[in-house]
Amino acid sequence: MRSNRATTRAGVSMAATLPMIAGALALGIPAAHADGPARNALTGTRPLWATANADKGAAADSARVNARVYLAGRDAAGLAAYAKAVSDPASPLYGKHLSAKQAQARFGATKAQVTAVKSWLKSAGLTVTGVTAHYVSVSGDVAAAEKAFGTQLHNYAKGKHTYRAPAKSASAPASLKGAVLTVSGLDNAPHKSDHDEQLPPPDAVFKNAGPFSSYFGSKTASSLPSAYGHKIPYAIQGYTGKQLRPAYGAGKYTGKHVRIAITDAYASPTIAFDAGSYAKKHGDAAWKTGQLHQVLPADYTKTEECGASGWYGEETLDVEAVHAVAPNADVTYVGAASCYDDDLLDSLSKIVDNHLADIVSNSWGDVEGNQTPDLAAAYDQVFQFGAVQGIGFYFSSGDDGDQVAASGVKQVDTPANSAWVTAVGGTSLAVGKGDTYQWETGWGTQKANLSADGKSWDAFPGAFTSGAGGGTSKTVPQPYYQQGIVPKKLATANNKAGNRVVPDIAAIADPNTGFLVGQTQTFPDGTQRYSEYRIGGTSLAAPVIAAVQALAQEARGGKAIGFANPSIYQRYGKKGVFHDVTDNPTGSGLAVARTDFANGLDASGGLATSVRVLGKDSSLHAVKGYDDVTGVGSPSNGYVQSYKGH
């Protein structure tokens, strides 16, 4: 998944009674100044890396600032409270969703608030460049921004780079009466996201080498060394919908009349052809006319910085995985103009403002330590507007386990850490002969290469390579729905009062037991052709769970599930609803053999043979009951059925 956003998270506190919007951020403490009227501090607008020791002095007055002033709306606390109530099966308001128009009328910013905010910004010398239902965007020089937001802007060292940031928390005039949620853009560090796994861009063909197993254990690596005292199977060639649907209890349901949205950056130019070719080749229902839609921006930006073509494979995986599991669901792809948070937020807002879908799959994000509270508040507000309308957001939990190997710090990913989204963890999945579910283990891979003499595995079981993201947030308080289910040791790992633990639920993610995807790629001779490869990551788990939720919504008679966490945790412990995923379900140690093309295309560059050990996710462990690799587990045969009539 991952990316480069910036700093800490001011999380949502969802108390058992009344949840407080993290973005109450905006409703700061009035402070009277001798040289001017009272102002409200916009807490969280000064990033943690903007320290006195890192201060390199004042930013030039003439430097340009592009910022967004997010609007708190007419009732920020009421929005959070209604979002909780309408999502909680124990509440009398459960399922009483509002339309997009009703939500804006009840909780959105008023015309008077927008006018007042614009007037304030213009009076400081800033130019208003855009107005939406969620924010007012402005541009101007540093001097004007300092006047508007009541803080100096300085340059600060951050790692090897220097970025601009407020010297103290920004503020807004108290006369605006809490109309401002927060402001982003005062610091100019990169605020961007990335997709989960390493995906081959369309300009560089990628293929998997064999031998393969067509189902788990179908082909044994009899000529290779043993692992854990026995011969091991070759990695899966790539599961298809025919194998995934029964594994997660699809039954007769297909997602009919349910709308799923997918967000990523940019857009694959061959998605319709690729998705249609894949469905035809693997026995999925053919795409109907008008079943796949795209909502795209007028222009794309930062294409080189974000690696635009790398996102094509992400979209392809998401679309094909959703259709494989929920073949009759309506799919809308909403592409962002770039991988930056502002643009991704715009994509999410399009879905909410126009109610484009009830279920939203998102396979992108960043580490929690890179997120700033201003953006956390903006994201949470969109998620809350979604919740009151019956829209649920599903985010992949990451592909680097506890993140220590990748970032040097044990931490979770974001926006998966939000208390208002469903964080999707990952598993290694064994589907046997006849498309029968055998077992799952938490996704965590260690790799050891074949020795030079071919008689052993070097340094078995090898080094950690990848695994499902999870753990305890440092910034988001424990939501009410996790209380009494998440073990206290996990919840209080960073705070005695308890914090959000990730993930909530899980599905197939391990690339060694991964999904087969089809995409148009460029071959060495310059021709572009449809080709297939196996892929995984929690970028696969998120759309699979989104598709399973579409099946559950169909079983529910088409009634939207909305923000799903309260109903997911309510089902925890009920017989037959979840697979309780553990690290070593067979008790004998789990591993598969892989032979890969060294050049990613063919045998001309040689072959690389390795063993991939399963169920070894950094410091995280899949154990009996809730855990920080798979959450409550993966959907079992009774999961979809449990929504029937509820």
JSON list of N, CA and C in Angstrom, two decimals, residues 162-193:
[
{"chain": "A", "resi": 162, "resn": "THR", "atom": "N", "xyz": [13.91, 20.28, 3.67]},
{"chain": "A", "resi": 162, "resn": "THR", "atom": "CA", "xyz": [13.41, 21.43, 4.41]},
{"chain": "A", "resi": 162, "resn": "THR", "atom": "C", "xyz": [12.03, 21.78, 3.87]},
{"chain": "A", "resi": 163, "resn": "TYR", "atom": "N", "xyz": [11.06, 21.92, 4.80]},
{"chain": "A", "resi": 163, "resn": "TYR", "atom": "CA", "xyz": [9.70, 22.24, 4.41]},
{"chain": "A", "resi": 163, "resn": "TYR", "atom": "C", "xyz": [9.17, 23.39, 5.24]},
{"chain": "A", "resi": 164, "resn": "ARG", "atom": "N", "xyz": [8.18, 24.06, 4.70]},
{"chain": "A", "resi": 164, "resn": "ARG", "atom": "CA", "xyz": [7.53, 25.17, 5.40]},
{"chain": "A", "resi": 164, "resn": "ARG", "atom": "C", "xyz": [6.41, 24.63, 6.28]},
{"chain": "A", "resi": 165, "resn": "ALA", "atom": "N", "xyz": [6.22, 25.27, 7.45]},
{"chain": "A", "resi": 165, "resn": "ALA", "atom": "CA", "xyz": [5.15, 24.87, 8.35]},
{"chain": "A", "resi": 165, "resn": "ALA", "atom": "C", "xyz": [4.83, 26.01, 9.31]},
{"chain": "A", "resi": 166, "resn": "PRO", "atom": "N", "xyz": [3.63, 26.02, 9.91]},
{"chain": "A", "resi": 166, "resn": "PRO", "atom": "CA", "xyz": [3.30, 27.06, 10.89]},
{"chain": "A", "resi": 166, "resn": "PRO", "atom": "C", "xyz": [4.19, 26.97, 12.13]},
{"chain": "A", "resi": 167, "resn": "ALA", "atom": "N", "xyz": [4.58, 28.10, 12.66]},
{"chain": "A", "resi": 167, "resn": "ALA", "atom": "CA", "xyz": [5.40, 28.13, 13.88]},
{"chain": "A", "resi": 167, "resn": "ALA", "atom": "C", "xyz": [4.56, 27.85, 15.12]},
{"chain": "A", "resi": 168, "resn": "LYS", "atom": "N", "xyz": [3.26, 28.03, 15.01]},
{"chain": "A", "resi": 168, "resn": "LYS", "atom": "CA", "xyz": [2.32, 27.65, 16.07]},
{"chain": "A", "resi": 168, "resn": "LYS", "atom": "C", "xyz": [1.01, 27.26, 15.38]},
{"chain": "A", "resi": 169, "resn": "SER", "atom": "N", "xyz": [0.07, 26.74, 16.14]},
{"chain": "A", "resi": 169, "resn": "SER", "atom": "CA", "xyz": [-1.19, 26.32, 15.54]},
{"chain": "A", "resi": 169, "resn": "SER", "atom": "C", "xyz": [-1.86, 27.50, 14.85]},
{"chain": "A", "resi": 170, "resn": "ALA", "atom": "N", "xyz": [-2.41, 27.24, 13.69]},
{"chain": "A", "resi": 170, "resn": "ALA", "atom": "CA", "xyz": [-3.17, 28.27, 12.99]},
{"chain": "A", "resi": 170, "resn": "ALA", "atom": "C", "xyz": [-4.45, 28.57, 13.77]},
{"chain": "A", "resi": 171, "resn": "SER", "atom": "N", "xyz": [-5.08, 29.67, 13.43]},
{"chain": "A", "resi": 171, "resn": "SER", "atom": "CA", "xyz": [-6.33, 30.04, 14.11]},
{"chain": "A", "resi": 171, "resn": "SER", "atom": "C", "xyz": [-7.24, 30.75, 13.12]},
{"chain": "A", "resi": 172, "resn": "ALA", "atom": "N", "xyz": [-8.49, 30.87, 13.52]},
{"chain": "A", "resi": 172, "resn": "ALA", "atom": "CA", "xyz": [-9.49, 31.58, 12.72]},
{"chain": "A", "resi": 172, "resn": "ALA", "atom": "C", "xyz": [-10.24, 32.53, 13.64]},
{"chain": "A", "resi": 173, "resn": "PRO", "atom": "N", "xyz": [-10.79, 33.61, 13.11]},
{"chain": "A", "resi": 173, "resn": "PRO", "atom": "CA", "xyz": [-11.52, 34.57, 13.96]},
{"chain": "A", "resi": 173, "resn": "PRO", "atom": "C", "xyz": [-12.67, 33.91, 14.70]},
{"chain": "A", "resi": 174, "resn": "ALA", "atom": "N", "xyz": [-12.81, 34.22, 15.97]},
{"chain": "A", "resi": 174, "resn": "ALA", "atom": "CA", "xyz": [-13.91, 33.67, 16.77]},
{"chain": "A", "resi": 174, "resn": "ALA", "atom": "C", "xyz": [-15.27, 34.12, 16.21]},
{"chain": "A", "resi": 175, "resn": "SER", "atom": "N", "xyz": [-15.27, 35.21, 15.47]},
{"chain": "A", "resi": 175, "resn": "SER", "atom": "CA", "xyz": [-16.51, 35.72, 14.90]},
{"chain": "A", "resi": 175, "resn": "SER", "atom": "C", "xyz": [-17.11, 34.75, 13.86]},
{"chain": "A", "resi": 176, "resn": "LEU", "atom": "N", "xyz": [-16.29, 33.82, 13.38]},
{"chain": "A", "resi": 176, "resn": "LEU", "atom": "CA", "xyz": [-16.80, 32.82, 12.43]},
{"chain": "A", "resi": 176, "resn": "LEU", "atom": "C", "xyz": [-17.63, 31.75, 13.14]},
{"chain": "A", "resi": 177, "resn": "LYS", "atom": "N", "xyz": [-17.59, 31.77, 14.47]},
{"chain": "A", "resi": 177, "resn": "LYS", "atom": "CA", "xyz": [-18.44, 30.89, 15.29]},
{"chain": "A", "resi": 177, "resn": "LYS", "atom": "C", "xyz": [-18.28, 29.40, 14.95]},
{"chain": "A", "resi": 178, "resn": "GLY", "atom": "N", "xyz": [-17.02, 28.99, 14.84]},
{"chain": "A", "resi": 178, "resn": "GLY", "atom": "CA", "xyz": [-16.76, 27.56, 14.65]},
{"chain": "A", "resi": 178, "resn": "GLY", "atom": "C", "xyz": [-17.06, 27.05, 13.27]},
{"chain": "A", "resi": 179, "resn": "ALA", "atom": "N", "xyz": [-17.12, 27.91, 12.26]},
{"chain": "A", "resi": 179, "resn": "ALA", "atom": "CA", "xyz": [-17.43, 27.47, 10.90]},
{"chain": "A", "resi": 179, "resn": "ALA", "atom": "C", "xyz": [-16.27, 26.73, 10.25]},
{"chain": "A", "resi": 180, "resn": "VAL", "atom": "N", "xyz": [-15.06, 26.90, 10.82]},
{"chain": "A", "resi": 180, "resn": "VAL", "atom": "CA", "xyz": [-13.87, 26.29, 10.23]},
{"chain": "A", "resi": 180, "resn": "VAL", "atom": "C", "xyz": [-13.51, 25.01, 10.96]},
{"chain": "A", "resi": 181, "resn": "LEU", "atom": "N", "xyz": [-13.40, 23.93, 10.21]},
{"chain": "A", "resi": 181, "resn": "LEU", "atom": "CA", "xyz": [-12.97, 22.65, 10.77]},
{"chain": "A", "resi": 181, "resn": "LEU", "atom": "C", "xyz": [-11.47, 22.64, 10.98]},
{"chain": "A", "resi": 182, "resn": "THR", "atom": "N", "xyz": [-10.73, 22.92, 9.91]},
{"chain": "A", "resi": 182, "resn": "THR", "atom": "CA", "xyz": [-9.27, 22.94, 9.96]},
{"chain": "A", "resi": 182, "resn": "THR", "atom": "C", "xyz": [-8.76, 23.55, 8.67]},
{"chain": "A", "resi": 183, "resn": "VAL", "atom": "N", "xyz": [-7.44, 23.70, 8.56]},
{"chain": "A", "resi": 183, "resn": "VAL", "atom": "CA", "xyz": [-6.83, 24.18, 7.33]},
{"chain": "A", "resi": 183, "resn": "VAL", "atom": "C", "xyz": [-5.67, 23.26, 6.99]},
{"chain": "A", "resi": 184, "resn": "SER", "atom": "N", "xyz": [-5.56, 22.90, 5.72]},
{"chain": "A", "resi": 184, "resn": "SER", "atom": "CA", "xyz": [-4.42, 22.12, 5.25]},
{"chain": "A", "resi": 184, "resn": "SER", "atom": "C", "xyz": [-3.66, 22.91, 4.20]},
{"chain": "A", "resi": 185, "resn": "GLY", "atom": "N", "xyz": [-2.39, 22.60, 4.03]},
{"chain": "A", "resi": 185, "resn": "GLY", "atom": "CA", "xyz": [-1.59, 23.26, 3.02]},
{"chain": "A", "resi": 185, "resn": "GLY", "atom": "C", "xyz": [-0.65, 24.32, 3.56]},
{"chain": "A", "resi": 186, "resn": "LEU", "atom": "N", "xyz": [-0.75, 24.63, 4.86]},
{"chain": "A", "resi": 186, "resn": "LEU", "atom": "CA", "xyz": [0.18, 25.60, 5.42]},
{"chain": "A", "resi": 186, "resn": "LEU", "atom": "C", "xyz": [1.58, 25.00, 5.51]},
{"chain": "A", "resi": 187, "resn": "ASP", "atom": "N", "xyz": [1.65, 23.68, 5.71]},
{"chain": "A", "resi": 187, "resn": "ASP", "atom": "CA", "xyz": [2.95, 23.03, 5.56]},
{"chain": "A", "resi": 187, "resn": "ASP", "atom": "C", "xyz": [3.01, 22.47, 4.15]},
{"chain": "A", "resi": 188, "resn": "ASN", "atom": "N", "xyz": [4.18, 22.48, 3.53]},
{"chain": "A", "resi": 188, "resn": "ASN", "atom": "CA", "xyz": [4.29, 22.02, 2.14]},
{"chain": "A", "resi": 188, "resn": "ASN", "atom": "C", "xyz": [5.08, 20.73, 2.01]},
{"chain": "A", "resi": 189, "resn": "ALA", "atom": "N", "xyz": [5.14, 19.94, 3.08]},
{"chain": "A", "resi": 189, "resn": "ALA", "atom": "CA", "xyz": [5.70, 18.60, 2.96]},
{"chain": "A", "resi": 189, "resn": "ALA", "atom": "C", "xyz": [4.77, 17.76, 2.10]},
{"chain": "A", "resi": 190, "resn": "PRO", "atom": "N", "xyz": [5.28, 16.73, 1.41]},
{"chain": "A", "resi": 190, "resn": "PRO", "atom": "CA", "xyz": [4.40, 15.91, 0.56]},
{"chain": "A", "resi": 190, "resn": "PRO", "atom": "C", "xyz": [3.31, 15.24, 1.38]},
{"chain": "A", "resi": 191, "resn": "HIS", "atom": "N", "xyz": [2.08, 15.35, 0.92]},
{"chain": "A", "resi": 191, "resn": "HIS", "atom": "CA", "xyz": [0.93, 14.70, 1.56]},
{"chain": "A", "resi": 191, "resn": "HIS", "atom": "C", "xyz": [0.31, 13.78, 0.51]},
{"chain": "A", "resi": 192, "resn": "LYS", "atom": "N", "xyz": [0.89, 12.60, 0.38]},
{"chain": "A", "resi": 192, "resn": "LYS", "atom": "CA", "xyz": [0.45, 11.72, -0.70]},
{"chain": "A", "resi": 192, "resn": "LYS", "atom": "C", "xyz": [0.35, 10.29, -0.22]},
{"chain": "A", "resi": 193, "resn": "SER", "atom": "N", "xyz": [-0.30, 9.48, -1.04]},
{"chain": "A", "resi": 193, "resn": "SER", "atom": "CA", "xyz": [-0.51, 8.08, -0.73]},
{"chain": "A", "resi": 193, "resn": "SER", "atom": "C", "xyz": [0.03, 7.22, -1.86]}
]
